[in-house]
Structure formats: structure tokens, C-alpha cells
Amino acid sequence: TVLTAGDLFSGIQTRGMSLGLRMAGGFETRWFCERDPYCQRVLAKHWPGVPIYDDVRELRGEMLEPVDVLVGGWPCQPVSVAGRRKGVADDRWLWPEFARLIREIRPSYAIVENGSALLARGLAEVLGDLAAIRFDCEWHCIPASAIGAPHRRDRLWLIAYPNRRGWRGFKPVRRPN
């Protein structure tokens, strides 16, 4: 069974969620959302025919092909120690859009990536929003050095899934061939 994925804040896949899922096998990305024109061209070259939506703020669940897994990492500048650290007060704090799409799409899983500073600036909002839409989650910080990079650069990875009250059972999205 092939599991389907939708990818938000896709970039050129340097973070590589869809790339990683494709390499793992058993996953097929059905659509991307990325507003940068250069990144859109790179995605179109490597995933020909896969729709690329422009602005997450205009994206609606009913516009999208249903997916089993929703992945993404919104801009980390609002929480980054290298930035102004405005957190949820920053215009680039796009977690609410991610949460809205989880609510609208109701995937079996959501995989979230962001900077480890999210632990101190924003994780409470993320967890609260997930609880409000009846999703549970688990998270862990993983340094880039754990996979051979020459620097630490901790990243927070979070996997969310419907809790028992919201659970409808995992059923991969089936499409006619």
C-alpha cells in the first residue's frame, strides 16, 4: 500500500520531508505548498506533474487531494535564537495555518519540523492547537550531527495523530488507478 503525503512550506526539499519519504519507499507526495518561485521551479523539476500551491494562507482542505500524512516546517525565524524571537507575535508564525489544514484534511499523521527554540517559544501553542483538534503528539530534538553533519543544529521533530476520541482508524487513502 502506498501512503500519500501533502507537503507544506516545501522549499526545495533541503529539509527533505517528501524526499525522505520517497527514499523510504511506500510514500507518494500528492501536492506541495511553497510560495517562492525559485523553489517552485526546483520542485516542478523533481516532481513533474505534482501540483504546487502558492500560499498556505489561501489553501483550503477542500481544494486538496486527501492525504494520509501532512508534513511541513513553517519558517523558524519567529522562534530562532538568531532572529528577533517574537514567537507567535511574528508575521511569519504560520503554525496556525498548519493547524487549520490538519483540522480540515484530517490526515492519519502530521509530521512537523522546526528549530529547537520552539520548545521555549511556541510549543505550548502548538500542543494546545493539536489538543483542540483532537490530535495527540510526540516530539524529540535531533541534532544534525546525529546524521553526520559537521554541526549540531538541533531540530524539533513532532509526529501528531488523532487521539482516541478523534481516531477513525488508520485507513490509507485509496485512489482508483
Short mmCIF file of C-alpha atoms in Angstrom, two decimals, residues 22-144:
data_model
loop_
_atom_site.label_atom_id
_atom_site.label_comp_id
_atom_site.label_asym_id
_atom_site.label_seq_id
_atom_site.Cartn_x
_atom_site.Cartn_y
_atom_site.Cartn_z
CA ARG A 22 10.16 8.97 -1.27
CA MET A 23 13.54 7.45 -0.43
CA ALA A 24 11.99 5.42 2.40
CA GLY A 25 9.61 3.89 -0.12
CA GLY A 26 5.89 3.41 0.18
CA PHE A 27 5.09 7.15 0.09
CA GLU A 28 3.90 9.35 -2.75
CA THR A 29 3.69 13.14 -2.47
CA ARG A 30 0.39 14.34 -3.95
CA TRP A 31 0.93 18.10 -3.64
CA PHE A 32 3.24 20.82 -2.35
CA CYS A 33 2.68 24.30 -0.97
CA GLU A 34 5.56 26.71 -1.48
CA ARG A 35 5.38 30.40 -2.36
CA ASP A 36 8.94 31.09 -3.51
CA PRO A 37 9.10 30.99 -7.36
CA TYR A 38 12.63 29.54 -7.46
CA CYS A 39 11.68 26.77 -5.04
CA GLN A 40 8.55 26.08 -7.10
CA ARG A 41 10.71 25.58 -10.21
CA VAL A 42 13.02 23.16 -8.38
CA LEU A 43 10.03 21.18 -7.05
CA ALA A 44 8.42 21.08 -10.51
CA LYS A 45 11.65 19.72 -12.00
CA HIS A 46 12.00 16.91 -9.45
CA TRP A 47 8.28 16.13 -9.01
CA PRO A 48 6.82 16.72 -12.50
CA GLY A 49 3.05 16.83 -12.57
CA VAL A 50 2.66 17.20 -8.80
CA PRO A 51 0.55 20.30 -8.04
CA ILE A 52 2.32 23.17 -6.27
CA TYR A 53 0.11 25.61 -4.39
CA ASP A 54 1.39 29.10 -3.75
CA ASP A 55 0.26 30.48 -0.38
CA VAL A 56 -0.61 28.40 2.68
CA ARG A 57 -2.87 31.20 3.91
CA GLU A 58 -5.11 30.75 0.85
CA LEU A 59 -5.00 26.95 0.81
CA ARG A 60 -8.19 25.14 1.86
CA GLY A 61 -8.62 21.47 2.62
CA GLU A 62 -11.46 21.10 0.11
CA MET A 63 -9.07 22.27 -2.65
CA LEU A 64 -6.64 19.46 -1.95
CA GLU A 65 -6.45 15.80 -2.74
CA PRO A 66 -6.80 13.95 0.59
CA VAL A 67 -3.55 12.59 2.02
CA ASP A 68 -2.54 10.11 4.70
CA VAL A 69 0.34 12.24 6.02
CA LEU A 70 0.69 16.02 6.16
CA VAL A 71 4.30 17.20 6.51
CA GLY A 72 5.97 20.56 6.87
CA GLY A 73 8.07 23.01 8.76
CA TRP A 74 6.87 26.62 8.80
CA PRO A 75 9.54 29.37 8.90
CA CYS A 76 11.63 29.09 12.05
CA GLN A 77 12.68 32.77 12.25
CA PRO A 78 9.92 33.62 14.78
CA VAL A 79 11.47 31.25 17.33
CA SER A 80 15.11 31.10 16.24
CA VAL A 81 17.79 32.34 18.62
CA ALA A 82 19.34 34.02 15.55
CA GLY A 83 16.17 36.08 14.98
CA ARG A 84 14.21 38.67 16.93
CA ARG A 85 12.47 35.90 18.90
CA LYS A 86 8.97 37.33 18.53
CA GLY A 87 7.46 33.85 18.55
CA VAL A 88 3.72 33.87 17.95
CA ALA A 89 3.75 37.69 17.55
CA ASP A 90 5.87 37.39 14.35
CA ASP A 91 4.06 37.68 10.98
CA ARG A 92 5.98 34.59 9.86
CA TRP A 93 4.44 32.49 12.65
CA LEU A 94 2.46 30.25 10.29
CA TRP A 95 1.73 27.37 12.65
CA PRO A 96 -1.97 28.40 12.82
CA GLU A 97 -2.23 27.74 9.08
CA PHE A 98 -0.64 24.31 9.51
CA ALA A 99 -3.05 23.51 12.37
CA ARG A 100 -6.03 24.69 10.31
CA LEU A 101 -5.05 22.37 7.48
CA ILE A 102 -4.63 19.43 9.85
CA ARG A 103 -8.17 20.16 11.07
CA GLU A 104 -9.56 20.45 7.52
CA ILE A 105 -7.71 17.50 5.97
CA ARG A 106 -7.76 15.14 8.99
CA PRO A 107 -4.68 13.13 7.93
CA SER A 108 -3.75 9.99 9.82
CA TYR A 109 -0.44 11.65 10.73
CA ALA A 110 1.20 15.06 10.65
CA ILE A 111 4.98 15.37 10.72
CA VAL A 112 6.25 18.76 11.86
CA GLU A 113 9.80 20.11 11.83
CA ASN A 114 11.11 23.35 13.32
CA GLY A 115 14.00 24.77 15.30
CA SER A 116 14.57 23.52 18.82
CA ALA A 117 13.89 27.05 20.13
CA LEU A 118 10.22 26.19 19.53
CA LEU A 119 10.43 24.37 22.88
CA ALA A 120 10.68 27.76 24.62
CA ARG A 121 8.75 29.95 22.16
CA GLY A 122 5.63 28.41 20.71
CA LEU A 123 5.41 24.73 21.61
CA ALA A 124 2.62 25.42 24.12
CA GLU A 125 0.52 26.94 21.31
CA VAL A 126 1.29 24.01 19.00
CA LEU A 127 0.30 21.46 21.65
CA GLY A 128 -2.83 23.41 22.59
CA ASP A 129 -3.95 23.68 18.98
CA LEU A 130 -3.36 19.97 18.39
CA ALA A 131 -5.32 19.08 21.53
CA ALA A 132 -8.18 21.34 20.37
CA ILE A 133 -8.46 19.41 17.11
CA ARG A 134 -8.21 16.10 18.99
CA PHE A 135 -4.68 15.16 17.99
CA ASP A 136 -2.01 13.77 20.28
CA CYS A 137 1.68 14.03 19.51
CA GLU A 138 5.19 13.06 20.42
CA TRP A 139 8.32 15.12 19.80
CA HIS A 140 12.05 14.93 20.07
CA CYS A 141 15.02 17.18 19.26
CA ILE A 142 17.51 15.63 16.89
CA PRO A 143 20.86 17.31 16.13
CA ALA A 144 22.07 17.43 12.56
#
